[in-house]
Coordinates of C-alpha atoms in Angstrom, one line a residue:
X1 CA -1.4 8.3 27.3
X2 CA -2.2 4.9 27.9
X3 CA -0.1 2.2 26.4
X4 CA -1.7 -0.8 26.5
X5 CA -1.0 -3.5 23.8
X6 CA -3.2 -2.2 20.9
X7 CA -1.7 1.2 21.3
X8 CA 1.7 -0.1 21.3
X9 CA 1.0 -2.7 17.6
X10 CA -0.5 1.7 16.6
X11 CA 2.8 3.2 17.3
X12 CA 4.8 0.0 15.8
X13 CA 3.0 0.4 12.7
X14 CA 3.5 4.1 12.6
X15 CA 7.3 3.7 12.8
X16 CA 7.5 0.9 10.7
X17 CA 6.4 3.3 7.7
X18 CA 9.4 5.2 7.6
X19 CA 10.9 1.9 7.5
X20 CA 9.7 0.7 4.5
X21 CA 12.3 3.7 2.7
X22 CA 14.8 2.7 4.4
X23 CA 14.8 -0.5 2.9
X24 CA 15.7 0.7 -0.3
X25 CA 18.9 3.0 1.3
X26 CA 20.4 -0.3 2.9
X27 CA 19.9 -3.1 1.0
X28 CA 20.1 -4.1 -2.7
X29 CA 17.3 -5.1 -4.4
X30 CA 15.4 -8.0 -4.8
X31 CA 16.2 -8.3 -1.1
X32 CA 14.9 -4.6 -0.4
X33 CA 11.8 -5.3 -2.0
X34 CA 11.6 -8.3 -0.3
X35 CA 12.0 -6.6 3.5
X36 CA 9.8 -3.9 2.7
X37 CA 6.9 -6.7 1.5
X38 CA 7.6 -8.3 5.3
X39 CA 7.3 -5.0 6.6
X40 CA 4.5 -3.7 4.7
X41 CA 2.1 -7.1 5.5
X42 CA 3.0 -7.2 9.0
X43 CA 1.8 -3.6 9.6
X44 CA -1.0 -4.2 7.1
X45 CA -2.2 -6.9 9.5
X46 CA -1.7 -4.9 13.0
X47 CA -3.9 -2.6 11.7
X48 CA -6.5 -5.5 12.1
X49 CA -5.0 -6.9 15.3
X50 CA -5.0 -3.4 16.9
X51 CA -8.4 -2.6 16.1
X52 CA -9.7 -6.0 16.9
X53 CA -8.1 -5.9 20.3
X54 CA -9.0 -2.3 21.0
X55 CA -12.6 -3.3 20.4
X56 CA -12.4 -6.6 22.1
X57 CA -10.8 -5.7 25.2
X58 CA -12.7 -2.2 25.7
X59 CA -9.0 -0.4 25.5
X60 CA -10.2 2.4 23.0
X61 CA -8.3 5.6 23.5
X62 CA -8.0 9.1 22.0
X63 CA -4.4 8.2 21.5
X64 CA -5.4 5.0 19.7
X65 CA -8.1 6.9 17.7
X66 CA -5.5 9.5 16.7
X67 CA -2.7 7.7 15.3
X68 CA -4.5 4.5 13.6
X69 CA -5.2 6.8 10.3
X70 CA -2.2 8.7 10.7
X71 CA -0.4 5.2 10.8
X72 CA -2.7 4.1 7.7
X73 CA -1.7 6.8 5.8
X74 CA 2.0 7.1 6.5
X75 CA 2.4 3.6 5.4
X76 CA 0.1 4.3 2.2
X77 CA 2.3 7.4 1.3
X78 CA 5.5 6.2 1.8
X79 CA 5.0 3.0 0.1
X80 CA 3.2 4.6 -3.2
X81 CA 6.4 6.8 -3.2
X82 CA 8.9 4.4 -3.0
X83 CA 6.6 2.0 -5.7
X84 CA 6.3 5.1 -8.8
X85 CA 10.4 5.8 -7.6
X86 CA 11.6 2.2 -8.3
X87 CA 9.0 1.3 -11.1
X88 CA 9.9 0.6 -14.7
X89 CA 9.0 3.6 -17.4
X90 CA 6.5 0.9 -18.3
X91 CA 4.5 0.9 -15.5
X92 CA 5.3 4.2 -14.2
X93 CA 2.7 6.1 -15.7
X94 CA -0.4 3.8 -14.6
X95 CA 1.0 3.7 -11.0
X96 CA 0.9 8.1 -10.6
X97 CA -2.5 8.6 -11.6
X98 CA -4.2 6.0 -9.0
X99 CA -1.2 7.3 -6.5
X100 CA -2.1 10.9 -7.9
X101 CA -6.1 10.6 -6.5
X102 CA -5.1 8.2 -3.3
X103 CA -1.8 10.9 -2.3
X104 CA -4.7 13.6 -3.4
X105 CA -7.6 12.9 -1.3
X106 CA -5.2 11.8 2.1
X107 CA -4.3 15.5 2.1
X108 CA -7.6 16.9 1.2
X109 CA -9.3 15.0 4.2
X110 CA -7.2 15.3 6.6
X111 CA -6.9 18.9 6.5
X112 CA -10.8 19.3 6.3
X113 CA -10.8 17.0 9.8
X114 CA -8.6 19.7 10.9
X115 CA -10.7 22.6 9.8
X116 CA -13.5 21.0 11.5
X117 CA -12.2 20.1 14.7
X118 CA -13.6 18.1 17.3
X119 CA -17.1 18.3 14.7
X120 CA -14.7 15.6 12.8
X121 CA -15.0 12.8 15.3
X122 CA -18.6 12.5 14.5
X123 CA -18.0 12.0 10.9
X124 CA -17.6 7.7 11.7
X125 CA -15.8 6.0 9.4
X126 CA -17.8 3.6 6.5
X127 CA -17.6 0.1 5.4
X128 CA -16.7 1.2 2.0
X129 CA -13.9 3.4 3.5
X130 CA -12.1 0.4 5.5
X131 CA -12.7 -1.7 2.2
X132 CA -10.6 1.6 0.0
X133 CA -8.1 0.9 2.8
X134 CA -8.0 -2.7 2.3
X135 CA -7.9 -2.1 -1.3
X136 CA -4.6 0.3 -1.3
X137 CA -3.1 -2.4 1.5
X138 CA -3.5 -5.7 -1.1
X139 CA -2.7 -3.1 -4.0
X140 CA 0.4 -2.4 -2.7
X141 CA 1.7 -5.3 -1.1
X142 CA 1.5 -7.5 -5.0
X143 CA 3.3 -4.3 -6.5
X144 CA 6.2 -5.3 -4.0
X145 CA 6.0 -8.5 -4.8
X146 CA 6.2 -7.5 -8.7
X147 CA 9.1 -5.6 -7.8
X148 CA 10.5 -9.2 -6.0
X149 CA 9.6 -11.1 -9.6
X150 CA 11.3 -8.4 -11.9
X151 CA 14.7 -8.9 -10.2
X152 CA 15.1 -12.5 -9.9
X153 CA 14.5 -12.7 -13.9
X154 CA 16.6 -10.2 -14.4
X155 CA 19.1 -12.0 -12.2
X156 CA 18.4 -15.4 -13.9
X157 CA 19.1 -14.0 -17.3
X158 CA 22.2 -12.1 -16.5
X159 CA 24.6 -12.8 -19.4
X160 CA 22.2 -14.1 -21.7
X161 CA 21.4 -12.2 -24.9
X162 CA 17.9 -11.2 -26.2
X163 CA 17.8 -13.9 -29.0
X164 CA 18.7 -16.9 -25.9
X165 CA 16.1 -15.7 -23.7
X166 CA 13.7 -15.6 -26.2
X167 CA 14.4 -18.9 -27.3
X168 CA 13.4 -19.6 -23.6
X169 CA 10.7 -17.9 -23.4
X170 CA 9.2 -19.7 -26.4
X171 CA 10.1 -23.2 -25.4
X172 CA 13.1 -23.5 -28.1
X173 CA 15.7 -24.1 -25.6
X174 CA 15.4 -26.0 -22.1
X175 CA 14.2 -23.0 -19.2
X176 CA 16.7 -24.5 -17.0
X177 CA 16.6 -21.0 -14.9
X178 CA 12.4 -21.0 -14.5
X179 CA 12.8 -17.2 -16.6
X180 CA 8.8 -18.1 -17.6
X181 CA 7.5 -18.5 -14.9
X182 CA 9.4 -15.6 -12.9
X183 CA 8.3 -13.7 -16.2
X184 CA 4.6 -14.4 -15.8
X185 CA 4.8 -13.9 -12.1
X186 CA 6.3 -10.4 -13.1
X187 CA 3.3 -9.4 -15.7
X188 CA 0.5 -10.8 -13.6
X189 CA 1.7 -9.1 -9.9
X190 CA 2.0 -6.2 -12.1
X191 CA -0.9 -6.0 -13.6
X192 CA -2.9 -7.7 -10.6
X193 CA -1.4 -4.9 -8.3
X194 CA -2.1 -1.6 -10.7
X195 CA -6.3 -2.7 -11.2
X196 CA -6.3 -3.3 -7.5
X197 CA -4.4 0.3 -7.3
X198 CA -7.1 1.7 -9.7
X199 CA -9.9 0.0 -7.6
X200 CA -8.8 1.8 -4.3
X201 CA -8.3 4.9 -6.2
X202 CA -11.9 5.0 -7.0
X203 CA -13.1 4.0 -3.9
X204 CA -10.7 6.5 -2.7
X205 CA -12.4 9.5 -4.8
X206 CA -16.1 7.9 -3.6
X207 CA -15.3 8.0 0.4
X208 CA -13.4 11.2 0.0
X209 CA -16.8 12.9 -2.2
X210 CA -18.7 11.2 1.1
X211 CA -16.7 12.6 3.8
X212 CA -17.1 16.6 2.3
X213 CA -21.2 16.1 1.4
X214 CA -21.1 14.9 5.3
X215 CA -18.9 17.8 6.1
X216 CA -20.5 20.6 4.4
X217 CA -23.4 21.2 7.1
X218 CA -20.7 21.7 9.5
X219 CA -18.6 24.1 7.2
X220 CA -21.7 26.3 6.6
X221 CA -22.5 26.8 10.1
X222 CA -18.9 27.8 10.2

């Protein structure tokens, strides 16, 4: 195993996933949500910088090659999970279906690279495949941050009954606490983050009908 730098942002990232849960067992939210946003960008961008450098300074390895999608996919996983765990009834159901058909299709690919062996590696990767990925990455990363909104209003409304904050919210009394704009930042990440979701989960069902029609030569010679 060779651990040179784009290798070591891979195995970072790949630990960092796990991470991302335990955010939620140690702190309170917002502040949870707000660590696991950090967390989640930063290994969102590695798996650029990794890549890039891999490429750039001709330090490709099987190593490398292996655990870049296994990274990918741990942080995609674990951070869906924790996202339909902590949502609101409100947006739970639109946030399992997309997660449904993302969670779905991991599975089902990775165990037909498995079935097909070292036949798998020359099934390259797409442009619309690393945009699906990039689609799930931004997705996810403004459902955090919806998460980040949600609690400050809530906190900024604490002790205040329904008629008050209404008043508020229609301009009727001073909003000395900003709960409009922390309540639009809510509904827009929200809603912002669950099309981008939808997006990558139908990119997601696209690459994953791609990946089989190129597999199925391979499974009939089988």
């Amino acid at each position: 195993m060779k651990w040179n730098l784009p290798n070591i942002l891979t195995l970072l990232r790949l630990l960092a996933a796990p991470g991302l849960a335990v955010m939620f067992l140690y702190f309170t939210r917002p502040y949870a949500d707000w660590f696991a946003l950090v967390l989640f960008v930063t290994a969102a961008v590695t798996d650029w910088f990794d890549g890039y450098l891999a490429r750039a300074w001709k330090q490709e390895t099987k190593m490398g090659a292996m655990m870049d999608p296994i990274a990918d996919k741990a942080m995609v996983v674990i951070a869906l999970m924790i996202l339909v765990g902590y949502s609101t009834e409100h947006w739970t159901p639109w946030l399992v279906l997309p997660a449904t058909v993302i969670l779905f299709r991991e599975v089902f690919v990775s165990g037909l690279r498995e079935y097909l062996g070292d036949v798998a590696g020359t099934l390259k990767v797409t442009n619309l495949a690393k945009w699906k990925t990039t689609a799930q990455m931004i997705a996810i990363a403004v459902l955090f941050s919806q998460g980040i909104f949600e609690h400050y209003l809530v906190m900024s409304s604490f002790g205040m009954d329904q008629a008050l904050v209404e008043q508020i919210m229609t301009g009727q009394v001073e909003d000395v606490n900003g709960l409009r704009w922390k309540f639009e930042g809510m509904v827009w990440s929200g809603r912002v983050g669950l099309w981008l979701l939808w997006l990558a989960a139908g990119l997601t069902l696209i690459t994953g009908y791609d990946y089989l029609r190129k597999a199925l030569p391979h499974l009939k010679e089988t």
